[in-house]
Each structure stands twice: as C-alpha cells, then as structure tokens.
C-alpha cells in the first residue's frame, strides 16, 4: 500500500551475448527500460500489430466454427494476410452497400429509366432539378425545353434539355445529380454486393477455426516484439552494450542472481533531482481496486504517496450514499455473485471484484440505515424500521452529513500530504488547511444551532484563524536571502490564501452526495406511487400496468443511480481529494517482461 522505492540501473553486457542477456532480463521481468537510443519500429512489431488486429477481428465474428489445432505446417503469415484482406474487403463491401442504398433511395422519386445514346439526342443532355411549388412562377423565365415529371413533398421534379449545364440565370433551381445508372442497374449492383458480403461473412466464419493457434502464437509474438524494442533502446558498441532502467529495491536480489548467471556488470544509484522515475504501486488484491481506479485516472508522482486504500473505501462510501437503497444493493449483490467466479480469473478482475464487494456491503449498510428498500414505506412496528437511523427526508441532517463527509475527506488529504512533508516546514501549511477546514465546519454547525452571529473570540474562530496563519506563514518554500525574497515569499503566501475559496467550493461539491441520494430514493417512491395510481385507474389489466411501471421505473432508476455513483464517486476522489492531497503526476512502471 505504497509507492515502491526505485533504483537507477546502468547495466553493461557483452555484445556477443546481448540477445541472451536481454532474454534473461525479460524472463525475470523487473526492469523498466530507460531509452538510450531512438527506437525505430521494425517489421516484427508490425507483424505483432497485424496479428492482434486479425485475432480481434475473428473473435468478434458473430458465428464461429469449432476451434482446431493444425496437424500440418501452420502458415501464420499467409493466414493473417488472408484474415486482414477479408476484413478490408468486408468493410469496403459494407460501404458500397450503404452507398448503393442511398443512391437507390435518392433515385426512386425519378423512376426507373436509362439514358438514350448522346447521338440520338443530337448531343443534347438531360438535366434534373427540384423546383419548389411556391416558386412555380419562376418557370416562366426558363427558355430551355423543360417538363415537369411529377409533384411530391412540395416540389416539382423538373427535367431540362440542354447541350451544356444551364447556369443559375437559365434555370434558377437546385440541380439534382441522379447519376448515370438506372434503378434496375443499381438494384443489380446491390444484389451482387449483398452476395459478396455473404461470401465474405462465410469466409470469416470459416477462418475462426484458427483462433486457437493464433492465440497461442500471440504471446510469443508479443514477447518477440518487446525483445526487439528493448534491443533498440540500448547503447551499443563493438564489444559491449549498455542498458539503463529502473528497478525496485525489492528486486535487487533478482538482479544479483542474474549477475551471477550472466556475463554482466551493473551499478545502482538513488534517483536524483533531475530524474523522473516511474510510479510503481504495491497493493494487495484485497484493496487493489483502489489502485485500479488511481491508475485509470492519474498516477501520483514518484515522490508523492499512494492513495489507493483511501480511494477504495471512500469510493465505496460515496457510491453507497448516492445509491441510497438496500434493495438496489441486494440486486447489485446478486449480479456480483453471478459473476463471482468469472471475475476471479485474473488479478485485475479480482481487484475489481473486491471493490464491487465493498460497494455492495457499504450500500446495503447505508440503505438499512436510512430504511430504503425499493422505495417501499416501512411498517413502524417492524424490525427493519427499528434499524433505521437516518431520515433521508431530513434535509438539515443529511446536508450536515454529506458536507461532514467532504470535510473528513479533505482533512485526510491534507493530513497525509503534511505527513509526506514532515521533514519540511511546508507540512505546517497542510496542517493549517486541515485545521482551517475542520474548524470552519464546526463554526457552521454552531451557526445552524444558535442561529446567531458567531463571536470572533470563540474557540472555533480562534482555531480557524490559527489554521490560516499557518497557511500564510508556511505555504511558500522560497528561500530568503534578501528583502525582495521576503516580499516575494509573503506574496506567495497571500496567493496561497486564495485557496480558501477553492476549499469552500470543494466542500460544497460533496453536497452532490445528498442531492443524488435523495433523488434516487425519491424516484423509487415516485415510481411506486405512480404504479399504484395507474393500476387503480383502470378496470382491467391493472396488475399488468402496475408491473410494467414498477419494472421500467426501478430499472431506469437503478441504472441512473449506478451511473451517478461511478461518475460522481470517481469525481470526488480524483478531483477534490487529489487536488488537496496529491502532488505531481506520475507515469506507470512498465516492466520489460514476458507474456505468459
């Protein structure tokens, strides 16, 4: 549950054994390579991309043949070329079909006709126009031979005969390009294209039998592409090659084992101020779902800290408050249970499964606390009603709760950021913000309780001023060597105080928890009431109408609540919390390793 400390590696090896050395490093899989040379993409990398494209195309086929392993020589390159040719031909044919259908649709109002030979018309040509019925009087100004073919949808379909295309003065209407092919010819072309598409689909389905051997060769191709890329990132001489990279402190023993088994030498140094090491997060699968969310949005910088565990629990809490229904939580639990085994096949899916489990548990507990079960009113003498602790319709209490959650979230962000800077005076600035934000919340609660102005000399007010004083004094880390430096440092501190308005806005952002939770619970109640009213308003079929409204309403509300929980749960963590607790943006540690 931390950011792994890294060492900078410089490795020297014998050029004669470069491939063997790189393969050994790839087998161990613990080095993030730093480019020492400009890598030029080679054919092997292109082959890897083509293989992935072909395999994805076959896997997405709606119909598949029985998978088989070839008993004879497997010509992979020719097979990939055949698959990609099929993909390109199929895409082109689909575009042709769409184009023909549009042409047929545009030409149908003009009818099915074929142009006579130009010699038969003495070099005269046919020109087609759409003339608005409202402008029929303008036809009197047309001196060329013309004829109205039909009238439809407020337009006359106008045919004009001329050797050259008439200009706007000769025919003041919009010209229509009907093309050189008749409706019959276009229909024949469409039939031929549809037959061609059927043949291409059949060929694609036939090719799906090779998915298994292509999948087996994918890992090998990926590993070879990575090896080729790594070889291109080293610095080479006639006798030696140099590889630079980052390794974690926990992997130094693997590096030493590699040195004992290979003809290499290396040095390890700590990162200096000019270095920008990658970020390698270490979390157990139990709380790794938070790391997944962090990696998806923005990795913290190497010198920052790992917020994965806090985001794991806070995201589950925010989601629960937004969902605000134990019944919906039960539905989520059933869905999770049905996919439980499937979600355990990889480390990433196991982490998401654990996060989903925490969300279900938090949602169920919070739903019971507010007594919300699909919006059904509880019997006050029942057991479930006795478990109800909060009234979601008590706006004052729920507003205090949601803002209180935001206060704790931001105070935690500043407290941990302060701990990260514990060896510097800047930690006092983080402490000042934590004190100011929490004391401001206490002052607000006092105001709500007393309904009167707050004394400047109250304990909470003095604590608030103390917090701002710490921010003012210790926000800047500018060194003071002269009077201008002192003035600039004071100016930096004044600018830091402007974050007070940002703190106010960020705290208010957490009111969305209350607003979204209330809307979710209220919509559930509303759909129930609407279903009852509708069923009572009809003489027959009331139960069917009741069932349809309840199902549609709750499915819609459930989907909206899930979307809101994900979007706003991530937003509060990744924007408000990140802005106060995380400094710098990192990039991922990408180990040079083999796909297994």
Coordinates of C-alpha atoms in Angstrom, one line a residue:
X1 CA 0.0 0.0 0.0
X2 CA 2.8 2.4 -1.0
X3 CA 4.9 3.6 -3.9
X4 CA 7.8 1.3 -4.4
X5 CA 11.2 2.9 -4.0
X6 CA 13.3 2.5 -7.1
X7 CA 17.0 2.4 -8.0
X8 CA 18.5 3.6 -11.3
X9 CA 20.2 0.8 -13.1
X10 CA 23.1 1.0 -15.5
X11 CA 24.0 -2.4 -16.9
X12 CA 26.9 -3.4 -19.1
X13 CA 27.0 -6.6 -21.1
X14 CA 28.9 -8.5 -23.7
X15 CA 27.6 -7.6 -27.2
X16 CA 28.1 -11.1 -28.4
X17 CA 25.6 -12.3 -25.8
X18 CA 23.2 -9.4 -26.0
X19 CA 20.2 -11.4 -27.0
X20 CA 20.8 -14.0 -24.3
X21 CA 21.2 -11.3 -21.7
X22 CA 18.0 -9.4 -22.7
X23 CA 16.1 -12.7 -22.8
X24 CA 17.3 -13.4 -19.2
X25 CA 16.2 -9.9 -18.1
X26 CA 12.8 -10.5 -19.8
X27 CA 12.4 -13.8 -18.0
X28 CA 12.9 -12.1 -14.7
X29 CA 10.7 -9.1 -15.6
X30 CA 11.7 -6.5 -13.1
X31 CA 13.4 -3.7 -15.2
X32 CA 11.7 -0.6 -16.6
X33 CA 13.9 0.4 -19.5
X34 CA 15.1 3.9 -20.0
X35 CA 15.7 4.6 -23.7
X36 CA 19.4 5.3 -24.6
X37 CA 18.7 5.2 -28.3
X38 CA 15.9 6.2 -30.6
X39 CA 13.9 3.1 -31.4
X40 CA 12.8 2.5 -35.0
X41 CA 9.8 0.3 -35.4
X42 CA 10.7 -2.9 -37.2
X43 CA 8.7 -5.4 -39.3
X44 CA 8.4 -7.7 -36.3
X45 CA 6.4 -5.0 -34.4
X46 CA 4.2 -4.5 -37.4
X47 CA 3.6 -8.2 -37.5
X48 CA 2.5 -8.2 -33.9
X49 CA 0.0 -5.4 -34.6
X50 CA -1.3 -7.3 -37.6
X51 CA -1.7 -10.4 -35.5
X52 CA -3.7 -8.6 -32.8
X53 CA -5.9 -7.0 -35.4
X54 CA -6.6 -10.3 -37.2
X55 CA -7.3 -12.1 -33.9
X56 CA -9.6 -9.4 -32.7
X57 CA -11.5 -9.5 -36.0
X58 CA -12.0 -13.2 -35.8
X59 CA -13.0 -13.2 -32.1
X60 CA -15.7 -10.6 -32.9
X61 CA -17.3 -12.8 -35.5
X62 CA -21.0 -13.4 -34.5
X63 CA -20.7 -17.0 -35.7
X64 CA -17.7 -19.3 -35.1
X65 CA -16.5 -22.7 -36.2
X66 CA -15.2 -25.4 -34.0
X67 CA -11.7 -24.5 -32.8
X68 CA -8.9 -26.7 -34.0
X69 CA -5.2 -27.2 -33.8
X70 CA -3.5 -27.7 -37.1
X71 CA -1.9 -31.1 -37.7
X72 CA 0.2 -29.8 -40.5
X73 CA 2.5 -26.9 -41.0
X74 CA 0.9 -23.7 -39.9
X75 CA 1.5 -20.8 -42.3
X76 CA 0.7 -17.9 -39.9
X77 CA 1.8 -15.0 -42.1
X78 CA -0.4 -16.1 -45.0
X79 CA -3.3 -16.7 -42.7
X80 CA -3.0 -13.3 -41.1
X81 CA -2.9 -11.7 -44.6
X82 CA -6.0 -13.6 -45.6
X83 CA -7.9 -12.5 -42.5
X84 CA -6.9 -8.9 -42.9
X85 CA -7.8 -9.0 -46.7
X86 CA -11.2 -10.3 -45.7
X87 CA -11.6 -7.5 -43.1
X88 CA -10.7 -4.8 -45.6
X89 CA -12.9 -6.3 -48.4
X90 CA -15.8 -6.7 -46.0
X91 CA -15.6 -3.1 -44.8
X92 CA -15.4 -1.9 -48.4
X93 CA -18.4 -4.0 -49.4
X94 CA -20.4 -2.7 -46.5
X95 CA -19.6 0.9 -47.5
X96 CA -20.6 0.0 -51.1
X97 CA -23.9 -1.4 -50.0
X98 CA -24.7 1.7 -47.9
X99 CA -23.8 3.9 -50.9
X100 CA -26.0 1.9 -53.3
X101 CA -28.9 2.0 -50.9
X102 CA -28.6 5.8 -50.6
X103 CA -28.4 6.1 -54.4
X104 CA -31.5 4.0 -54.9
X105 CA -33.3 6.0 -52.3
X106 CA -32.4 9.3 -54.0
X107 CA -33.2 8.0 -57.5
X108 CA -36.6 6.3 -56.7
X109 CA -38.6 9.6 -57.0
X110 CA -37.4 10.0 -60.6
X111 CA -38.4 6.5 -61.6
X112 CA -36.5 3.7 -63.5
X113 CA -35.1 4.9 -66.7
X114 CA -32.0 4.6 -68.9
X115 CA -30.3 7.4 -70.8
X116 CA -30.5 7.2 -74.6
X117 CA -27.3 7.5 -76.6
X118 CA -26.0 11.0 -76.9
X119 CA -26.1 10.8 -80.7
X120 CA -29.8 10.1 -80.6
X121 CA -30.4 13.4 -78.8
X122 CA -28.1 15.3 -81.2
X123 CA -25.6 16.0 -78.3
X124 CA -28.3 17.3 -76.0
X125 CA -28.3 16.2 -72.4
X126 CA -30.9 15.7 -69.7
X127 CA -30.6 17.9 -66.5
X128 CA -32.7 17.2 -63.4
X129 CA -33.9 19.8 -60.9
X130 CA -36.1 20.2 -57.9
X131 CA -38.4 23.2 -58.2
X132 CA -40.3 24.4 -55.1
X133 CA -44.0 24.6 -55.8
X134 CA -44.1 28.0 -54.1
X135 CA -41.7 29.3 -56.9
X136 CA -43.6 27.8 -59.8
X137 CA -43.9 31.3 -61.4
X138 CA -40.1 31.3 -62.0
X139 CA -40.6 28.5 -64.6
X140 CA -41.9 31.2 -67.0
X141 CA -38.3 32.6 -67.2
X142 CA -36.8 29.3 -68.3
X143 CA -36.3 29.4 -72.1
X144 CA -34.9 25.9 -72.4
X145 CA -37.1 22.9 -73.1
X146 CA -38.4 21.6 -69.8
X147 CA -41.0 19.2 -68.5
X148 CA -42.5 18.5 -65.0
X149 CA -42.2 14.8 -64.4
X150 CA -44.1 14.6 -61.1
X151 CA -45.0 16.5 -57.9
X152 CA -44.1 15.3 -54.4
X153 CA -43.5 16.7 -51.0
X154 CA -43.8 20.4 -52.0
X155 CA -41.5 20.1 -55.1
X156 CA -41.8 19.7 -58.8
X157 CA -39.5 17.1 -60.4
X158 CA -38.2 19.1 -63.3
X159 CA -36.4 17.8 -66.5
X160 CA -34.5 20.3 -68.7
X161 CA -32.9 19.6 -72.1
X162 CA -29.7 21.4 -73.0
X163 CA -26.3 20.7 -74.5
X164 CA -24.4 22.2 -71.6
X165 CA -25.3 22.6 -67.9
X166 CA -27.6 25.6 -67.5
X167 CA -26.4 28.3 -65.3
X168 CA -28.5 29.8 -62.5
X169 CA -29.9 32.5 -64.7
X170 CA -31.2 29.9 -67.2
X171 CA -32.6 27.5 -64.6
X172 CA -33.0 29.1 -61.1
X173 CA -33.5 25.9 -59.2
X174 CA -31.3 23.3 -57.4
X175 CA -29.9 20.7 -59.6
X176 CA -30.1 17.0 -58.6
X177 CA -27.3 14.6 -59.6
X178 CA -29.1 11.3 -60.4
X179 CA -26.0 9.6 -61.8
X180 CA -25.5 7.5 -64.9
X181 CA -27.0 4.2 -63.7
X182 CA -30.7 3.3 -63.7
X183 CA -32.6 2.0 -60.8
X184 CA -32.6 -1.5 -62.3
X185 CA -28.8 -1.4 -62.7
X186 CA -28.3 -0.1 -59.1
X187 CA -30.6 -2.9 -57.9
X188 CA -28.5 -5.5 -59.6
X189 CA -25.3 -3.9 -58.2
X190 CA -26.9 -4.1 -54.7
X191 CA -27.8 -7.7 -55.1
X192 CA -24.2 -8.5 -56.2
X193 CA -22.8 -6.6 -53.2
X194 CA -25.0 -8.4 -50.8
X195 CA -24.0 -11.8 -52.2
X196 CA -20.3 -10.7 -52.0
X197 CA -20.9 -9.8 -48.3
X198 CA -22.5 -13.2 -47.6
X199 CA -19.4 -14.9 -49.2
X200 CA -17.0 -12.7 -47.1
X201 CA -19.0 -13.5 -43.9
X202 CA -18.8 -17.2 -44.7
X203 CA -15.1 -16.9 -45.2
X204 CA -14.7 -15.1 -42.0
X205 CA -16.7 -17.7 -40.1
X206 CA -14.5 -20.4 -41.7
X207 CA -11.4 -18.6 -40.6
X208 CA -12.5 -18.5 -37.0
X209 CA -11.4 -22.2 -36.6
X210 CA -7.8 -20.8 -36.5
X211 CA -8.4 -18.6 -33.4
X212 CA -6.7 -21.1 -31.1
X213 CA -3.4 -21.4 -32.9
X214 CA -3.3 -17.6 -33.5
X215 CA -4.0 -17.0 -29.7
X216 CA -1.2 -19.4 -28.8
X217 CA 1.3 -17.5 -31.1
X218 CA 0.2 -14.1 -29.8
X219 CA 2.2 -14.3 -26.6
X220 CA 5.2 -15.4 -28.5
X221 CA 4.8 -12.6 -30.9
X222 CA 4.3 -10.0 -28.1
X223 CA 7.4 -11.2 -26.3
X224 CA 9.5 -11.1 -29.5
X225 CA 8.2 -7.6 -30.2
X226 CA 9.2 -6.5 -26.7
X227 CA 12.6 -8.1 -27.1
X228 CA 13.1 -6.2 -30.5
X229 CA 12.1 -2.9 -28.9
X230 CA 14.4 -3.4 -25.9
X231 CA 17.3 -4.3 -28.1
X232 CA 16.7 -1.0 -30.0
X233 CA 16.8 1.1 -26.8
X234 CA 20.3 0.1 -25.7
X235 CA 23.5 1.9 -26.4
X236 CA 25.8 -0.5 -28.4
X237 CA 29.5 -0.7 -29.2
X238 CA 31.5 -3.4 -30.8
X239 CA 32.3 -5.2 -27.6
X240 CA 29.7 -4.1 -25.1
X241 CA 26.1 -2.8 -24.8
X242 CA 24.7 -0.5 -22.2
X243 CA 21.1 -0.8 -20.8
X244 CA 19.6 1.7 -18.4
X245 CA 16.5 1.4 -16.4
X246 CA 14.7 1.4 -13.1
X247 CA 14.4 -1.5 -10.7
X248 CA 12.5 -1.7 -7.4
X249 CA 14.5 -2.1 -4.2
X250 CA 12.7 -5.4 -3.6
X251 CA 14.1 -6.7 -7.0
X252 CA 17.8 -6.1 -6.3
X253 CA 18.2 -9.7 -5.2
X254 CA 16.9 -10.9 -8.7
X255 CA 19.4 -8.6 -10.3
X256 CA 22.2 -10.0 -8.3
X257 CA 21.1 -13.6 -9.2
X258 CA 21.1 -12.5 -12.9
X259 CA 24.7 -11.2 -12.5
X260 CA 25.8 -14.5 -11.0
X261 CA 24.4 -16.4 -14.0
X262 CA 25.3 -14.0 -16.8
X263 CA 28.3 -12.1 -18.0
X264 CA 27.1 -8.6 -16.9
X265 CA 28.1 -5.8 -14.6
X266 CA 25.9 -3.1 -13.2
X267 CA 25.6 -0.1 -10.9
X268 CA 22.6 1.0 -8.8
X269 CA 22.1 4.6 -7.7
X270 CA 19.3 6.5 -6.0
X271 CA 17.2 8.9 -8.1
X272 CA 18.5 12.5 -8.1
X273 CA 16.6 15.8 -8.6
X274 CA 16.9 15.6 -12.4
X275 CA 15.5 12.1 -12.6
X276 CA 11.8 11.4 -13.2
X277 CA 11.3 7.8 -12.0
X278 CA 8.1 5.9 -12.9
X279 CA 5.4 5.1 -10.3
X280 CA 5.1 1.5 -9.2
X281 CA 2.2 1.0 -6.8
X282 CA 2.2 -2.0 -4.4
X283 CA -1.2 -3.1 -3.1
X284 CA -2.7 -6.4 -2.1
X285 CA -5.6 -7.7 -4.2
X286 CA -7.9 -7.0 -1.2
X287 CA -7.6 -3.3 -1.7
X288 CA -6.2 -3.3 -5.2
X289 CA -9.4 -2.0 -6.7
X290 CA -8.4 1.4 -5.4
X291 CA -5.1 1.1 -7.3
X292 CA -7.1 0.3 -10.5
X293 CA -9.1 3.5 -10.1
X294 CA -6.0 5.5 -9.4
X295 CA -4.2 4.0 -12.4
X296 CA -7.2 4.7 -14.7
X297 CA -7.4 8.4 -13.8
X298 CA -3.9 9.7 -12.8
X299 CA -1.0 8.0 -11.1
X300 CA 0.6 10.0 -8.3
X301 CA 4.1 11.3 -8.8
X302 CA 7.0 9.1 -7.6
X303 CA 7.7 11.4 -4.7
X304 CA 4.0 11.6 -3.6
X305 CA 2.1 8.9 -1.8
X306 CA -0.3 6.0 -2.7
X307 CA -4.0 7.0 -2.1
X308 CA -5.3 3.6 -3.3
X309 CA -6.6 2.4 0.1
X310 CA -8.4 5.7 0.9
X311 CA -9.9 5.8 -2.5
X312 CA -11.0 2.2 -2.2
X313 CA -13.1 2.9 1.0
X314 CA -14.2 6.5 0.1
X315 CA -15.4 5.4 -3.4
X316 CA -17.5 2.6 -1.8
X317 CA -18.9 5.1 0.7
X318 CA -19.8 7.7 -1.9
X319 CA -21.4 5.1 -4.1
X320 CA -23.5 3.8 -1.2
X321 CA -24.7 7.3 -0.3
X322 CA -25.7 8.0 -3.9
X323 CA -27.4 4.6 -4.4
X324 CA -29.3 5.1 -1.1
X325 CA -31.3 1.9 -1.3
X326 CA -30.7 -1.5 0.4
X327 CA -32.9 -3.2 -2.2
X328 CA -30.8 -1.9 -5.1
X329 CA -27.7 -3.1 -3.1
X330 CA -29.2 -6.6 -2.9
X331 CA -29.7 -6.5 -6.7
X332 CA -26.0 -5.5 -7.1
X333 CA -25.1 -8.3 -4.7
X334 CA -27.0 -10.9 -6.8
X335 CA -25.3 -9.6 -10.0
X336 CA -21.9 -9.8 -8.4
X337 CA -22.5 -13.3 -7.1
X338 CA -23.5 -14.5 -10.5
X339 CA -20.2 -13.2 -12.0
X340 CA -18.0 -14.0 -8.9
X341 CA -16.1 -17.0 -10.4
X342 CA -15.7 -15.3 -13.8
X343 CA -14.2 -12.2 -12.1
X344 CA -11.6 -14.3 -10.4
X345 CA -9.6 -15.3 -13.5
X346 CA -7.1 -12.5 -13.4
X347 CA -5.6 -10.2 -10.8
X348 CA -7.2 -7.1 -12.3
X349 CA -10.7 -8.7 -12.3
X350 CA -10.2 -10.0 -8.7
X351 CA -9.3 -6.5 -7.6
X352 CA -12.5 -5.1 -9.2
X353 CA -14.5 -7.9 -7.7
X354 CA -13.3 -6.9 -4.2
X355 CA -14.1 -3.3 -4.9
X356 CA -17.5 -4.3 -6.0
X357 CA -18.0 -6.4 -2.9
X358 CA -17.1 -3.4 -0.7
X359 CA -19.6 -1.3 -2.7
X360 CA -22.3 -3.8 -2.1
X361 CA -21.6 -4.1 1.6
X362 CA -21.5 -0.3 2.1
X363 CA -24.6 0.2 0.0
X364 CA -26.5 -2.4 2.0
X365 CA -25.5 -1.0 5.3
X366 CA -26.3 2.6 4.3
X367 CA -29.6 1.5 2.8
X368 CA -30.6 -0.2 6.0
X369 CA -29.5 2.9 8.0
X370 CA -31.9 5.2 6.0
X371 CA -34.6 2.5 5.8
X372 CA -34.9 2.5 2.0
X373 CA -36.0 -0.8 0.3
X374 CA -37.1 -0.1 -3.3
X375 CA -38.9 2.9 -2.1
X376 CA -41.4 0.9 -0.1
X377 CA -42.8 2.5 3.1
X378 CA -41.8 0.5 6.2
X379 CA -44.1 -0.5 9.0
X380 CA -43.1 1.5 12.0
X381 CA -43.6 -1.5 14.2
X382 CA -41.4 -3.8 12.0
X383 CA -37.9 -4.9 12.6
X384 CA -36.4 -3.1 9.6
X385 CA -37.9 0.2 10.7
X386 CA -36.0 -0.2 14.1
X387 CA -32.8 -0.4 12.2
X388 CA -33.4 2.9 10.6
X389 CA -31.0 5.6 12.0
X390 CA -31.2 8.4 9.4
X391 CA -34.2 10.1 7.8
X392 CA -33.2 10.9 4.2
X393 CA -36.0 13.5 4.1
X394 CA -34.5 15.5 7.0
X395 CA -32.6 17.9 4.7
X396 CA -30.7 19.7 7.5
X397 CA -29.2 16.5 9.0
X398 CA -28.4 15.0 5.6
X399 CA -26.8 18.2 4.4
X400 CA -24.6 18.2 7.5
X401 CA -23.7 14.6 7.0
X402 CA -22.7 15.0 3.3
X403 CA -20.7 18.1 4.0
X404 CA -19.2 16.4 7.0
X405 CA -18.0 13.5 4.8
X406 CA -16.4 16.0 2.5
X407 CA -14.7 17.7 5.4
X408 CA -13.2 14.4 6.6
X409 CA -12.1 13.6 3.1
X410 CA -10.2 16.9 2.6
X411 CA -8.8 16.9 6.1
X412 CA -7.5 13.4 5.5
X413 CA -5.9 14.5 2.2
X414 CA -4.1 17.4 3.9
X415 CA -3.1 15.4 6.9
X416 CA -1.4 12.7 4.7
X417 CA 0.2 15.3 2.4
X418 CA 1.5 17.0 5.6
X419 CA 3.0 13.7 6.7
X420 CA 4.7 13.4 3.4
X421 CA 6.4 16.8 4.0
X422 CA 7.0 16.1 7.7
X423 CA 10.7 17.0 7.3
X424 CA 9.9 20.4 5.9
X425 CA 8.1 23.5 7.2
X426 CA 5.6 23.0 4.3
X427 CA 3.9 20.3 6.4
X428 CA 2.7 23.1 8.7
X429 CA 0.8 24.6 5.7
X430 CA -1.0 21.3 5.2
X431 CA -1.8 21.2 8.9
X432 CA -3.1 24.7 8.7
X433 CA -5.5 23.8 5.9
X434 CA -6.7 20.7 7.8
X435 CA -7.3 22.9 10.9
X436 CA -9.0 25.7 9.0
X437 CA -11.3 23.4 7.0
X438 CA -12.4 21.4 10.1
X439 CA -12.8 24.5 12.3
X440 CA -14.9 26.2 9.6
X441 CA -17.2 23.2 9.7
X442 CA -17.6 23.5 13.5
X443 CA -18.4 27.2 13.1
X444 CA -21.0 26.4 10.5
X445 CA -22.6 23.8 12.8
X446 CA -22.6 26.4 15.7
X447 CA -24.3 28.9 13.4
X448 CA -27.0 26.4 12.4
X449 CA -27.6 25.5 16.1
X450 CA -27.6 29.0 17.6
X451 CA -29.0 30.9 14.6
X452 CA -27.0 34.0 15.6
X453 CA -23.7 35.6 14.7
X454 CA -20.5 33.8 15.8
X455 CA -18.1 35.6 18.1
X456 CA -14.6 36.2 16.7
X457 CA -13.2 35.1 20.1
X458 CA -15.0 31.7 20.2
X459 CA -12.6 28.7 20.4
X460 CA -13.6 27.6 16.9
X461 CA -12.9 31.0 15.4
X462 CA -9.5 31.2 17.1
X463 CA -8.6 27.8 15.8
X464 CA -9.7 28.8 12.3
X465 CA -7.5 31.9 12.4
X466 CA -4.6 29.8 13.7
X467 CA -5.0 27.5 10.7
X468 CA -5.0 30.4 8.2
X469 CA -1.9 31.8 10.0
X470 CA -0.1 28.5 9.4
X471 CA -1.1 28.6 5.7
X472 CA 0.1 32.2 5.4
X473 CA 3.5 31.6 7.1
X474 CA 4.5 28.2 5.7
X475 CA 2.9 27.8 2.2
X476 CA 5.9 29.1 0.3
X477 CA 9.2 27.3 0.3
X478 CA 11.0 30.2 -1.3
X479 CA 14.5 30.8 0.2
X480 CA 15.0 34.2 1.8
X481 CA 18.4 35.8 1.1
X482 CA 17.3 39.4 0.8
X483 CA 14.4 41.8 1.5
X484 CA 12.9 41.2 -2.0
X485 CA 12.9 37.5 -1.3
X486 CA 11.0 38.1 1.8
X487 CA 8.5 40.2 -0.1
X488 CA 8.1 37.6 -2.7
X489 CA 7.6 34.9 -0.1
X490 CA 4.9 37.0 1.5
X491 CA 3.2 37.4 -1.9
X492 CA 3.3 33.6 -2.4
X493 CA 1.6 33.1 1.0
X494 CA -1.1 35.7 0.1
X495 CA -1.8 33.8 -3.1
X496 CA -2.0 30.5 -1.1
X497 CA -4.8 32.0 0.9
X498 CA -6.9 32.3 -2.3
X499 CA -7.3 28.6 -2.0
X500 CA -9.8 29.4 0.7
X501 CA -12.4 30.0 -1.9
X502 CA -11.4 26.7 -3.6
X503 CA -11.8 24.9 -0.3
X504 CA -15.3 26.4 0.1
X505 CA -16.3 25.2 -3.4
X506 CA -14.7 21.7 -3.0
X507 CA -16.6 21.2 0.3
X508 CA -19.9 22.2 -1.3
X509 CA -19.2 19.7 -4.1
X510 CA -19.9 16.9 -1.6
X511 CA -23.5 18.1 -1.3
X512 CA -24.0 16.2 -4.5
X513 CA -23.9 13.0 -2.3
X514 CA -27.1 14.2 -0.5
X515 CA -28.7 15.5 -3.7
X516 CA -28.1 12.4 -5.8
X517 CA -29.0 10.0 -2.9
X518 CA -32.3 11.9 -2.3
X519 CA -33.2 11.9 -6.0
X520 CA -32.6 8.1 -6.2
X521 CA -34.7 7.4 -3.1
X522 CA -37.4 9.8 -4.2
X523 CA -37.7 8.4 -7.7
X524 CA -38.1 4.9 -6.2
X525 CA -41.0 6.1 -4.1
X526 CA -42.5 8.1 -7.0
X527 CA -42.5 5.1 -9.4
X528 CA -44.2 3.0 -6.7
X529 CA -46.9 5.6 -6.2
X530 CA -47.3 6.1 -10.0
X531 CA -47.7 2.3 -10.4
X532 CA -50.4 2.1 -7.7
X533 CA -52.3 5.1 -9.1
X534 CA -52.2 3.7 -12.6
X535 CA -53.4 0.2 -11.6
X536 CA -56.3 1.7 -9.7
X537 CA -57.4 3.9 -12.5
X538 CA -58.2 1.1 -14.9
X539 CA -60.9 -1.6 -14.6
X540 CA -58.9 -4.3 -16.3
X541 CA -55.2 -5.1 -16.7
X542 CA -54.3 -3.0 -13.6
X543 CA -51.8 -5.6 -12.4
X544 CA -50.1 -5.7 -15.7
X545 CA -49.8 -1.9 -15.8
X546 CA -48.6 -1.9 -12.3
X547 CA -45.9 -4.5 -13.0
X548 CA -44.7 -2.7 -16.2
X549 CA -44.4 0.7 -14.4
X550 CA -42.6 -0.8 -11.4
X551 CA -40.1 -2.7 -13.6
X552 CA -39.4 0.1 -16.0
X553 CA -39.2 2.7 -13.3
X554 CA -36.9 0.8 -11.0
X555 CA -34.7 -0.4 -13.8
X556 CA -34.3 3.1 -15.0
X557 CA -33.7 4.5 -11.5
X558 CA -31.2 1.7 -10.8
X559 CA -29.2 2.4 -14.0
X560 CA -29.1 6.1 -13.3
X561 CA -28.0 5.5 -9.7
X562 CA -25.2 3.2 -10.8
X563 CA -24.0 5.7 -13.4
X564 CA -24.2 8.6 -10.8
X565 CA -22.3 6.5 -8.2
X566 CA -19.5 5.7 -10.6
X567 CA -19.1 9.2 -12.2
X568 CA -19.5 11.3 -9.1
X569 CA -17.8 8.8 -6.8
X570 CA -14.7 9.0 -9.0
X571 CA -15.0 12.8 -9.4
X572 CA -14.9 13.5 -5.7
X573 CA -11.9 11.2 -5.3
X574 CA -10.0 12.2 -8.4
X575 CA -10.6 15.9 -8.4
X576 CA -11.4 17.3 -5.0
X577 CA -9.4 14.8 -3.0
X578 CA -6.5 14.7 -5.5
X579 CA -6.2 18.4 -5.7
X580 CA -5.6 18.7 -1.9
X581 CA -3.6 15.5 -1.3
X582 CA -1.5 14.6 -4.3
X583 CA 1.3 16.5 -5.8
X584 CA 2.6 15.8 -9.3
X585 CA 1.5 13.4 -12.0
X586 CA 3.4 10.1 -12.5
X587 CA 3.7 7.6 -15.3
X588 CA 3.5 3.8 -14.9
X589 CA 6.3 1.5 -14.2
X590 CA 6.3 -0.9 -17.3
X591 CA 8.5 -3.9 -16.7
X592 CA 10.3 -5.5 -19.6
X593 CA 8.8 -9.0 -19.2
X594 CA 7.3 -11.9 -21.0
X595 CA 3.6 -12.5 -21.5
X596 CA 2.7 -15.9 -20.0

